[in-house]
Structure formats: structure tokens, C-alpha cells
Amino acid sequence: MVMKVAYVDPVFWKGKKVFLTGHTGFKGGWLSLWLASMGAKVTGYALAPNTMPNLFNVLAIDSLIEKSHIADIRDLAGLQKAMAEAKPDVVIHMAAQPLVRYSYANPVETYATNVMGTVHVLESTRAIDSVRSTVVVTTDKCYENKEWVWGYRENEPMGGYDPYSNSKGCAELVTSAYRQSYFSINDSINKVASARAGNVIGGGDWSGDRLIPDAIKAFEANKPLIIRNPLATRPWQHVLEPLSGYLILAQALYEQGSSFASGWNFGPGDEDNRAVQEVVDLLISGWGETARWEKEGSEQPHEANLLKLDCSKARTQLGWIPKWNLELATKKIVQWQKAHQAKENMQEVSLLQINQYMSS
Ligand SMILES: NC(=O)c1ccc[n+]([C@@H]2O[C@H](COP(=O)([O-])OP(=O)(O)OC[C@H]3O[C@@H](n4cnc5c(N)ncnc54)[C@H](O)[C@@H]3O)[C@@H](O)[C@H]2O)c1
């Protein structure tokens, strides 16, 4: 296997039918816009947005894509019907319950969505013969966390301390079992891979209980940002980074097949594995005004302190490399949020960032 695909290829995506779960979410909004801008025909499948504002409405995603199903991935029959109607060439599965602290309070919902939801998506692709490439999105938290300084490699054991992380480890195992049982390397036209990315940041995330949305909300309200764990280290990356990885991986699966049907890490460069407080300080220096932070006083549920990905495989075999470092990523967030505050055309602002990313 040699490095052949190294960029998101608009020629590949033009006219491709893409079934995207989670299109009403943060990553899903950006990916829907990116795919639509390249001429892909996107069918989205997700629950209604659950924040106000939300990227789905701000970017008017409904008007950009072929069909938007507001529906539940726990409903196998509904998902199968939607996928059979769409007859996609490519499936990108991102719908999930993605929050660690919410998962502590709601483990059953988290496992049902993240584990059985993944089973349902893969099962739905089995029932049709159009799909050539499937990317299942999990997370860096899927690995058994040893709190060590080295990055996790794709062949290390799955784990997960909390229900969210563990449900994503399970989603990885489900993907692997489906690949071996039903999409076995040479005789299936559908090639299936999974993608594990780090902490994703960018404009337009309004989820509760995440660092950047919490920071923007606090800064806009002229209040201090309260941080739970300022020294926790995470692999921070702009949202366009993992999305470019998913797109490049989907292209490689489609065009070059089985040698790419495995798990892939898409994390930032080593220098961007940074402590929460460093990210906040960068954001504060971009935001200016009275932005500031304070440490939360009370005891918090367990979360990993040290988490890093080894992305040698994506770099050497797929030709994917991170392009925007943390300084640039935080600048792009501040630009985006200030443009939103100023009521600019956010489709144009976001497309400009996508184009800047593609040409960088
Ligand atoms: N944001 C991050 O930092 C990050 C990091 C690593 C991995 N991920 C993964 O990336 C994916 C997208 O995350 P995000 O940040 O956009 O989250 P998000 O919360 O903004 O979006 C989640 C999406 O999943 C959909 N969804 C949730 N439950 C569903 C259900 N039962 N049926 C149908 N749709 C459902 C929501 O409607 C939404 O469209 C998730 O799989 C998440 O685990 C995110």
C-alpha cells in the first residue's frame, strides 16, 4: 500500500450519493456543507437539533442537501428504509450520544445509540448493494486509557472507563466484527473502516458541557468560564481536520478498496496535545474584551487526564496530515463566532473557512 490519496478531491465527490448520520450536529453541519459545496448528493439521518442556536439552522443545511430524515438510529426499520431509498455510494456514520458526563447520567441511552445505532447502520448497508465505502466515526477515547505519555496506535486494545468512551470502544468492536463477518476483505464491494479523532473544536458548536461552546457562552455573557480540569491534556484539532480525514478515507476505500478497511487515527500534531488551560488562554487572547476563566471547585466524575493519538498510519499510508495548528484553529473559531454575533451570512463565512482549509 502506498501513499496515494492526500487531499479531499472535489472531482471524486461531485455527484456521489452520501448517506450521513448525525447531519444535524456540529461535525455533521460542517460535513454537510463541505459535501454539498463539492456537488455530493447528501441524505442526512439524525434527531432534530437539540440546542438553540444550532449549526443545522444557522447554515440552512436543509436547503443544501437532497433529503433530511429527522429520525432515530435506534429504529432499525426506519433506518433501513431511508438507506434503501437513498441508495448511497458512501455511508458516513457520525450520529451518536457524544458527551462523557451525560453518559454517566444516561448509560442505557448512550449504549443504545452508540452501540446498537452502529449495528443498525452496518446492518442497513448489508441490505443494499450500492454502498462501496463506509466510515464509522468513533473517538480517541475508544482505547484502553493507560494515562501514559505515548500516543495510542490503531492496534492497541479498546477500553473506555465511562459509558461514552466504552460505548465507542464497543462500536469499534462491532465495526470490526461486521467487517470480518459480512464485508470480508475481498468479496464485498462495501469496504468498511473506522475513524478515531481527538477533541474537535470549531465555530458553530453549541453543545452543552464542551469547552469551546462553554467558553463562547461565558465570554458573550461577560462571565468567567468555569473549567473542571485545567491541566487535562487532549489532542485538540479544528473540526475540518478529522472531517478531511473521513473524506480522504472514504475516497481511499471507494477507489482502492480493502487495504484501507481498518481503524484509523486522525489526531493533531504532537505540539497540539495541550492542557485545557492553554487552549482557553489562546481563545481569550483572540477574543479580548473581558474574557477570563476560573477553576471549578467541586468534585467531578472521572475523565481521562492524558490522551494522545499516534497518527503515523494515516500519515504514511493514507497521506493525511494535519494542516491547521491550535493557534490557527482558535483564530478561526473567534472569527466565526464574531461573524455570527455580527449576523453575517454564516454559510459564506463557513465556506470561506472550508476553502481556506482546502487550499492550505
Ligand atoms: N466533538 C468532538 O470533540 C468529538 C470527538 C471525537 C469524536 N466525536 C464523534 O463525532 C461524532 C459527531 O459528534 P458531534 O461533535 O458532531 O456531536 P453532536 O452532538 O453535535 O451531534 C451528534 C449527532 O448525532 C445525532 N444523534 C444522536 N442520537 C441520535 C439517535 N438516537 N438517532 C439519530 N441521530 C442521533 C444528533 O441528532 C446529532 O446530529 C460522534 O460520533 C462523536 O462521538 C466527536
GROMACS .gro file of C-alpha atoms and ligand atoms in nm:
model
  404
    1MET     CA    1   0.000   0.000   0.000
    2VAL     CA    2   0.149   0.335  -0.098
    3MET     CA    3   0.054   0.691  -0.017
    4LYS     CA    4  -0.184   0.788  -0.298
    5VAL     CA    5  -0.467   0.994  -0.159
    6ALA     CA    6  -0.363   1.302   0.030
    7TYR     CA    7  -0.637   1.559  -0.022
    8VAL     CA    8  -1.013   1.589  -0.036
    9ASP     CA    9  -1.090   1.554  -0.405
   10PRO     CA   10  -1.390   1.760  -0.525
   11VAL     CA   11  -1.391   1.565  -0.852
   12PHE     CA   12  -1.445   1.240  -0.660
   13TRP     CA   13  -1.731   1.384  -0.452
   14LYS     CA   14  -1.920   1.553  -0.736
   15GLY     CA   15  -2.246   1.360  -0.785
   16LYS     CA   16  -2.165   1.094  -0.522
   17LYS     CA   17  -2.462   0.984  -0.312
   18VAL     CA   18  -2.365   1.010   0.054
   19PHE     CA   19  -2.571   0.884   0.348
   20LEU     CA   20  -2.463   1.087   0.650
   21THR     CA   21  -2.589   1.012   1.001
   22GLY     CA   22  -2.564   1.295   1.251
   23HIS     CA   23  -2.607   1.574   0.993
   24THR     CA   24  -2.793   1.793   1.247
   25GLY     CA   25  -2.492   1.800   1.482
   26PHE     CA   26  -2.174   2.006   1.497
   27LYS     CA   27  -1.950   1.789   1.281
   28GLY     CA   28  -2.249   1.693   1.067
   29GLY     CA   29  -2.328   2.056   0.985
   30TRP     CA   30  -1.974   2.125   0.867
   31LEU     CA   31  -1.955   1.799   0.672
   32SER     CA   32  -2.294   1.851   0.504
   33LEU     CA   33  -2.186   2.196   0.389
   34TRP     CA   34  -1.849   2.069   0.267
   35LEU     CA   35  -2.001   1.776   0.077
   36ALA     CA   36  -2.279   1.990  -0.075
   37SER     CA   37  -2.022   2.250  -0.184
   38MET     CA   38  -1.843   1.978  -0.384
   39GLY     CA   39  -2.166   1.865  -0.552
   40ALA     CA   40  -2.229   1.549  -0.347
   41LYS     CA   41  -2.591   1.441  -0.303
   42VAL     CA   42  -2.631   1.408   0.072
   43THR     CA   43  -2.907   1.225   0.257
   44GLY     CA   44  -2.895   1.309   0.627
   45TYR     CA   45  -3.035   1.095   0.910
   46ALA     CA   46  -3.040   1.227   1.268
   47LEU     CA   47  -3.253   1.356   1.552
   48ALA     CA   48  -3.371   1.716   1.544
   49PRO     CA   49  -3.110   1.964   1.666
   50ASN     CA   50  -3.129   1.994   2.043
   51THR     CA   51  -2.963   2.330   2.104
   52MET     CA   52  -3.061   2.683   2.025
   53PRO     CA   53  -2.893   2.814   1.817
   54ASN     CA   54  -2.759   2.517   1.618
   55LEU     CA   55  -2.541   2.476   1.312
   56PHE     CA   56  -2.810   2.290   1.117
   57ASN     CA   57  -3.032   2.600   1.116
   58VAL     CA   58  -2.756   2.860   1.107
   59LEU     CA   59  -2.613   2.703   0.788
   60ALA     CA   60  -2.959   2.618   0.647
   61ILE     CA   61  -2.839   2.260   0.588
   62ASP     CA   62  -3.191   2.150   0.497
   63SER     CA   63  -3.177   2.365   0.183
   64LEU     CA   64  -2.836   2.230   0.078
   65ILE     CA   65  -2.889   1.855   0.092
   66GLU     CA   66  -3.108   1.613  -0.105
   67LYS     CA   67  -3.306   1.479   0.189
   68SER     CA   68  -3.303   1.528   0.565
   69HIS     CA   69  -3.454   1.247   0.773
   70ILE     CA   70  -3.527   1.359   1.127
   71ALA     CA   71  -3.530   1.011   1.278
   72ASP     CA   72  -3.370   0.778   1.529
   73ILE     CA   73  -3.084   0.533   1.454
   74ARG     CA   74  -3.228   0.306   1.723
   75ASP     CA   75  -3.515   0.244   1.479
   76LEU     CA   76  -3.368  -0.026   1.253
   77ALA     CA   77  -3.666  -0.048   1.017
   78GLY     CA   78  -3.679   0.329   0.967
   79LEU     CA   79  -3.305   0.346   0.903
   80GLN     CA   80  -3.315   0.055   0.659
   81LYS     CA   81  -3.597   0.218   0.465
   82ALA     CA   82  -3.421   0.556   0.447
   83MET     CA   83  -3.095   0.395   0.334
   84ALA     CA   84  -3.266   0.175   0.076
   85GLU     CA   85  -3.438   0.480  -0.072
   86ALA     CA   86  -3.115   0.680  -0.083
   87LYS     CA   87  -2.906   0.400  -0.246
   88PRO     CA   88  -2.584   0.568  -0.131
   89ASP     CA   89  -2.235   0.515  -0.273
   90VAL     CA   90  -2.078   0.621   0.056
   91VAL     CA   91  -2.200   0.599   0.417
   92ILE     CA   92  -2.050   0.817   0.690
   93HIS     CA   93  -2.184   0.729   1.035
   94MET     CA   94  -2.142   1.008   1.289
   95ALA     CA   95  -2.473   1.005   1.483
   96ALA     CA   96  -2.403   0.940   1.849
   97GLN     CA   97  -2.461   1.045   2.205
   98PRO     CA   98  -2.117   1.213   2.228
   99LEU     CA   99  -2.090   1.356   2.580
  100VAL     CA  100  -1.898   1.191   2.866
  101ARG     CA  101  -2.080   1.347   3.161
  102TYR     CA  102  -2.424   1.295   3.001
  103SER     CA  103  -2.328   0.929   2.954
  104TYR     CA  104  -2.271   0.886   3.330
  105ALA     CA  105  -2.630   1.000   3.389
  106ASN     CA  106  -2.775   0.818   3.085
  107PRO     CA  107  -2.578   0.498   3.020
  108VAL     CA  108  -2.864   0.299   2.864
  109GLU     CA  109  -2.940   0.571   2.608
  110THR     CA  110  -2.569   0.611   2.536
  111TYR     CA  111  -2.511   0.238   2.473
  112ALA     CA  112  -2.835   0.202   2.275
  113THR     CA  113  -2.744   0.492   2.046
  114ASN     CA  114  -2.372   0.435   2.010
  115VAL     CA  115  -2.355   0.056   2.003
  116MET     CA  116  -2.688  -0.063   1.860
  117GLY     CA  117  -2.701   0.250   1.642
  118THR     CA  118  -2.374   0.136   1.482
  119VAL     CA  119  -2.510  -0.219   1.443
  120HIS     CA  120  -2.818  -0.073   1.272
  121VAL     CA  121  -2.616   0.140   1.032
  122LEU     CA  122  -2.393  -0.152   0.930
  123GLU     CA  123  -2.693  -0.386   0.907
  124SER     CA  124  -2.870  -0.134   0.681
  125THR     CA  125  -2.572  -0.121   0.445
  126ARG     CA  126  -2.584  -0.503   0.423
  127ALA     CA  127  -2.937  -0.496   0.290
  128ILE     CA  128  -2.847  -0.291  -0.020
  129ASP     CA  129  -2.583  -0.332  -0.287
  130SER     CA  130  -2.497   0.028  -0.372
  131VAL     CA  131  -2.254   0.108  -0.087
  132ARG     CA  132  -1.884   0.091  -0.175
  133SER     CA  133  -1.738   0.274   0.121
  134THR     CA  134  -1.845   0.308   0.487
  135VAL     CA  135  -1.672   0.517   0.753
  136VAL     CA  136  -1.778   0.468   1.116
  137VAL     CA  137  -1.678   0.761   1.335
  138THR     CA  138  -1.573   0.679   1.691
  139THR     CA  139  -1.322   0.869   1.909
  140ASP     CA  140  -0.975   0.874   2.063
  141LYS     CA  141  -1.150   0.772   2.387
  142CYS     CA  142  -1.220   0.421   2.248
  143TYR     CA  143  -0.875   0.298   2.360
  144GLU     CA  144  -0.800   0.145   2.697
  145ASN     CA  145  -0.652   0.454   2.861
  146LYS     CA  146  -0.325   0.389   3.041
  147GLU     CA  147  -0.263   0.756   3.127
  148TRP     CA  148   0.075   0.737   2.962
  149VAL     CA  149   0.266   0.991   2.754
  150TRP     CA  150   0.267   0.790   2.430
  151GLY     CA  151   0.007   0.812   2.160
  152TYR     CA  152  -0.231   0.516   2.114
  153ARG     CA  153  -0.185   0.316   1.796
  154GLU     CA  154  -0.467   0.161   1.597
  155ASN     CA  155  -0.373  -0.193   1.704
  156GLU     CA  156  -0.399  -0.123   2.079
  157PRO     CA  157  -0.683  -0.264   2.292
  158MET     CA  158  -1.021  -0.100   2.307
  159GLY     CA  159  -1.145   0.009   2.650
  160GLY     CA  160  -1.321   0.310   2.798
  161TYR     CA  161  -1.372   0.393   3.167
  162ASP     CA  162  -1.700   0.586   3.136
  163PRO     CA  163  -2.010   0.475   2.942
  164TYR     CA  164  -1.945   0.712   2.648
  165SER     CA  165  -1.584   0.608   2.592
  166ASN     CA  166  -1.671   0.243   2.643
  167SER     CA  167  -1.969   0.260   2.406
  168LYS     CA  168  -1.732   0.389   2.139
  169GLY     CA  169  -1.486   0.107   2.214
  170CYS     CA  170  -1.783  -0.128   2.166
  171ALA     CA  171  -1.878   0.049   1.839
  172GLU     CA  172  -1.522  -0.022   1.719
  173LEU     CA  173  -1.558  -0.391   1.807
  174VAL     CA  174  -1.897  -0.405   1.632
  175THR     CA  175  -1.743  -0.249   1.321
  176SER     CA  176  -1.457  -0.495   1.326
  177ALA     CA  177  -1.691  -0.795   1.369
  178TYR     CA  178  -1.920  -0.676   1.087
  179ARG     CA  179  -1.620  -0.619   0.862
  180GLN     CA  180  -1.490  -0.970   0.923
  181SER     CA  181  -1.828  -1.143   0.915
  182TYR     CA  182  -2.005  -0.964   0.630
  183PHE     CA  183  -1.769  -0.729   0.446
  184SER     CA  184  -1.473  -0.958   0.439
  185ILE     CA  185  -1.185  -0.801   0.276
  186ASN     CA  186  -1.203  -0.922  -0.086
  187ASP     CA  187  -1.551  -1.037  -0.179
  188SER     CA  188  -1.761  -0.748  -0.054
  189ILE     CA  189  -1.798  -0.430  -0.257
  190ASN     CA  190  -1.862  -0.237   0.065
  191LYS     CA  191  -1.531  -0.157   0.235
  192VAL     CA  192  -1.569  -0.058   0.599
  193ALA     CA  193  -1.331   0.147   0.813
  194SER     CA  194  -1.348   0.331   1.144
  195ALA     CA  195  -1.205   0.671   1.233
  196ARG     CA  196  -1.082   0.782   1.575
  197ALA     CA  197  -1.032   1.155   1.619
  198GLY     CA  198  -0.947   1.377   1.911
  199ASN     CA  199  -1.118   1.675   2.074
  200VAL     CA  200  -1.272   1.867   1.793
  201ILE     CA  201  -1.314   2.243   1.807
  202GLY     CA  202  -1.451   2.497   1.563
  203GLY     CA  203  -1.710   2.767   1.510
  204GLY     CA  204  -2.076   2.673   1.547
  205ASP     CA  205  -2.065   2.421   1.831
  206TRP     CA  206  -2.337   2.496   2.084
  207SER     CA  207  -2.340   2.159   2.266
  208GLY     CA  208  -2.364   2.174   2.643
  209ASP     CA  209  -2.070   2.061   2.855
  210ARG     CA  210  -1.793   2.120   2.600
  211LEU     CA  211  -1.501   2.355   2.645
  212ILE     CA  212  -1.532   2.587   2.343
  213PRO     CA  213  -1.912   2.629   2.350
  214ASP     CA  214  -1.898   2.689   2.726
  215ALA     CA  215  -1.618   2.944   2.673
  216ILE     CA  216  -1.801   3.136   2.399
  217LYS     CA  217  -2.122   3.141   2.605
  218ALA     CA  218  -1.934   3.274   2.909
  219PHE     CA  219  -1.740   3.536   2.706
  220GLU     CA  220  -2.055   3.657   2.531
  221ALA     CA  221  -2.229   3.692   2.867
  222ASN     CA  222  -1.924   3.867   3.013
  223LYS     CA  223  -1.886   3.595   3.278
  224PRO     CA  224  -1.579   3.387   3.375
  225LEU     CA  225  -1.551   3.047   3.207
  226ILE     CA  226  -1.557   2.775   3.475
  227ILE     CA  227  -1.308   2.495   3.394
  228ARG     CA  228  -1.334   2.148   3.551
  229ASN     CA  229  -0.989   2.018   3.481
  230PRO     CA  230  -0.744   2.286   3.355
  231LEU     CA  231  -0.445   2.052   3.340
  232ALA     CA  232  -0.611   1.768   3.147
  233THR     CA  233  -0.432   1.714   2.817
  234ARG     CA  234  -0.625   1.645   2.497
  235PRO     CA  235  -0.547   1.616   2.126
  236TRP     CA  236  -0.713   1.938   2.007
  237GLN     CA  237  -0.794   1.985   1.641
  238HIS     CA  238  -1.010   2.207   1.423
  239VAL     CA  239  -1.325   2.029   1.304
  240LEU     CA  240  -1.211   2.041   0.940
  241GLU     CA  241  -0.908   1.825   1.028
  242PRO     CA  242  -1.088   1.499   1.118
  243LEU     CA  243  -1.355   1.569   0.857
  244SER     CA  244  -1.084   1.583   0.590
  245GLY     CA  245  -0.957   1.251   0.729
  246TYR     CA  246  -1.303   1.091   0.700
  247LEU     CA  247  -1.342   1.216   0.341
  248ILE     CA  248  -0.995   1.103   0.234
  249LEU     CA  249  -1.055   0.765   0.399
  250ALA     CA  250  -1.392   0.726   0.223
  251GLN     CA  251  -1.228   0.809  -0.110
  252ALA     CA  252  -0.949   0.557  -0.050
  253LEU     CA  253  -1.196   0.281   0.048
  254TYR     CA  254  -1.404   0.351  -0.262
  255GLU     CA  255  -1.117   0.379  -0.509
  256GLN     CA  256  -0.855   0.147  -0.365
  257GLY     CA  257  -1.058  -0.090  -0.152
  258SER     CA  258  -0.973  -0.342   0.109
  259SER     CA  259  -0.626  -0.230   0.210
  260PHE     CA  260  -0.787   0.071   0.378
  261ALA     CA  261  -1.062  -0.129   0.554
  262SER     CA  262  -0.940  -0.095   0.915
  263GLY     CA  263  -0.920   0.155   1.202
  264TRP     CA  264  -0.753   0.497   1.155
  265ASN     CA  265  -0.641   0.767   1.398
  266PHE     CA  266  -0.682   1.129   1.292
  267GLY     CA  267  -0.524   1.344   1.559
  268PRO     CA  268  -0.327   1.669   1.571
  269GLY     CA  269   0.049   1.707   1.560
  270ASP     CA  270   0.234   1.636   1.886
  271GLU     CA  271   0.260   2.004   1.971
  272ASP     CA  272  -0.120   2.035   1.985
  273ASN     CA  273  -0.168   1.781   2.263
  274ARG     CA  274  -0.217   2.057   2.514
  275ALA     CA  275  -0.370   2.129   2.851
  276VAL     CA  276  -0.723   2.268   2.865
  277GLN     CA  277  -0.599   2.591   3.021
  278GLU     CA  278  -0.359   2.658   2.730
  279VAL     CA  279  -0.645   2.629   2.480
  280VAL     CA  280  -0.856   2.865   2.686
  281ASP     CA  281  -0.571   3.116   2.714
  282LEU     CA  282  -0.533   3.116   2.333
  283LEU     CA  283  -0.906   3.169   2.293
  284ILE     CA  284  -0.905   3.450   2.548
  285SER     CA  285  -0.620   3.631   2.375
  286GLY     CA  286  -0.813   3.614   2.044
  287TRP     CA  287  -1.146   3.714   2.197
  288GLY     CA  288  -1.010   4.005   2.403
  289GLU     CA  289  -1.251   4.223   2.594
  290THR     CA  290  -1.315   4.081   2.940
  291ALA     CA  291  -1.281   3.707   2.862
  292ARG     CA  292  -1.144   3.510   3.160
  293TRP     CA  293  -1.157   3.169   3.336
  294GLU     CA  294  -1.178   3.018   3.686
  295LYS     CA  295  -1.136   2.662   3.816
  296GLU     CA  296  -1.446   2.467   3.922
  297GLY     CA  297  -1.441   2.399   4.297
  298SER     CA  298  -1.648   2.081   4.333
  299GLU     CA  299  -1.551   1.713   4.284
  300GLN     CA  300  -1.604   1.592   3.923
  301PRO     CA  301  -1.667   1.243   3.778
  302HIS     CA  302  -1.364   1.062   3.638
  303GLU     CA  303  -1.233   1.173   3.298
  304ALA     CA  304  -0.905   1.079   3.133
  305ASN     CA  305  -0.621   1.319   3.210
  306LEU     CA  306  -0.373   1.222   2.942
  307LEU     CA  307  -0.482   1.118   2.597
  308LYS     CA  308  -0.288   1.123   2.274
  309LEU     CA  309  -0.311   0.954   1.933
  310ASP     CA  310  -0.030   0.816   1.722
  311CYS     CA  311  -0.125   0.912   1.365
  312SER     CA  312   0.170   0.756   1.183
  313LYS     CA  313  -0.059   0.517   0.997
  314ALA     CA  314  -0.281   0.791   0.849
  315ARG     CA  315   0.025   0.999   0.763
  316THR     CA  316   0.224   0.726   0.592
  317GLN     CA  317  -0.045   0.503   0.440
  318LEU     CA  318  -0.325   0.749   0.362
  319GLY     CA  319  -0.121   1.063   0.309
  320TRP     CA  320  -0.336   1.257   0.560
  321ILE     CA  321  -0.159   1.525   0.761
  322PRO     CA  322  -0.295   1.792   0.997
  323LYS     CA  323  -0.289   2.139   0.839
  324TRP     CA  324  -0.416   2.388   1.098
  325ASN     CA  325  -0.238   2.411   1.434
  326LEU     CA  326  -0.410   2.511   1.757
  327GLU     CA  327  -0.321   2.881   1.726
  328LEU     CA  328  -0.482   2.899   1.381
  329ALA     CA  329  -0.778   2.684   1.490
  330THR     CA  330  -0.860   2.917   1.781
  331LYS     CA  331  -0.830   3.221   1.548
  332LYS     CA  332  -1.080   3.059   1.310
  333ILE     CA  333  -1.319   2.995   1.600
  334VAL     CA  334  -1.303   3.356   1.717
  335GLN     CA  335  -1.355   3.481   1.357
  336TRP     CA  336  -1.652   3.251   1.310
  337GLN     CA  337  -1.822   3.333   1.641
  338LYS     CA  338  -1.771   3.708   1.598
  339ALA     CA  339  -1.915   3.687   1.245
  340HIS     CA  340  -2.214   3.503   1.388
  341GLN     CA  341  -2.256   3.771   1.657
  342ALA     CA  342  -2.246   4.032   1.380
  343LYS     CA  343  -2.521   3.839   1.194
  344GLU     CA  344  -2.307   3.778   0.883
  345ASN     CA  345  -2.402   3.517   0.623
  346MET     CA  346  -2.269   3.208   0.803
  347GLN     CA  347  -2.290   2.980   0.501
  348GLU     CA  348  -2.046   3.214   0.325
  349VAL     CA  349  -1.822   3.252   0.631
  350SER     CA  350  -1.808   2.873   0.680
  351LEU     CA  351  -1.748   2.803   0.311
  352LEU     CA  352  -1.464   3.053   0.313
  353GLN     CA  353  -1.303   2.862   0.603
  354ILE     CA  354  -1.352   2.531   0.418
  355ASN     CA  355  -1.191   2.676   0.105
  356GLN     CA  356  -0.905   2.823   0.308
  357TYR     CA  357  -0.854   2.483   0.468
  358MET     CA  358  -0.856   2.303   0.133
  359SER     CA  359  -0.602   2.538  -0.015
  360SER     CA  360  -0.370   2.543   0.288
  361LIG     N1  361  -1.692   1.680   1.903
  361LIG     C1  362  -1.586   1.609   1.943
  361LIG     O1  363  -1.495   1.660   2.007
  361LIG     C2  364  -1.573   1.465   1.903
  361LIG     C3  365  -1.452   1.399   1.928
  361LIG     C4  366  -1.436   1.266   1.891
  361LIG     C5  367  -1.542   1.201   1.830
  361LIG     N2  368  -1.660   1.266   1.809
  361LIG     C6  369  -1.768   1.188   1.743
  361LIG     O2  370  -1.808   1.259   1.625
  361LIG     C7  371  -1.947   1.236   1.603
  361LIG     C8  372  -2.021   1.367   1.588
  361LIG     O3  373  -2.006   1.442   1.707
  361LIG     P1  374  -2.055   1.591   1.721
  361LIG     O4  375  -1.949   1.663   1.794
  361LIG     O5  376  -2.098   1.647   1.590
  361LIG     O6  377  -2.181   1.573   1.817
  361LIG     P2  378  -2.323   1.645   1.815
  361LIG     O7  379  -2.386   1.618   1.947
  361LIG     O8  380  -2.310   1.787   1.773
  361LIG     O9  381  -2.401   1.565   1.704
  361LIG     C9  382  -2.450   1.435   1.726
  361LIG    C10  383  -2.542   1.398   1.613
  361LIG    O10  384  -2.592   1.265   1.638
  361LIG    C11  385  -2.733   1.269   1.628
  361LIG     N3  386  -2.793   1.169   1.715
  361LIG    C12  387  -2.776   1.149   1.848
  361LIG     N4  388  -2.853   1.047   1.890
  361LIG    C13  389  -2.919   1.000   1.781
  361LIG    C14  390  -3.014   0.897   1.759
  361LIG     N5  391  -3.055   0.818   1.859
  361LIG     N6  392  -3.063   0.880   1.634
  361LIG    C15  393  -3.023   0.959   1.531
  361LIG     N7  394  -2.932   1.058   1.546
  361LIG    C16  395  -2.882   1.079   1.669
  361LIG    C17  396  -2.774   1.408   1.671
  361LIG    O11  397  -2.905   1.437   1.627
  361LIG    C18  398  -2.665   1.489   1.601
  361LIG    O12  399  -2.699   1.504   1.466
  361LIG    C19  400  -1.996   1.150   1.718
  361LIG    O13  401  -1.993   1.014   1.678
  361LIG    C20  402  -1.893   1.175   1.827
  361LIG    O14  403  -1.884   1.069   1.919
  361LIG    C21  404  -1.678   1.396   1.844
   0.00000   0.00000   0.00000
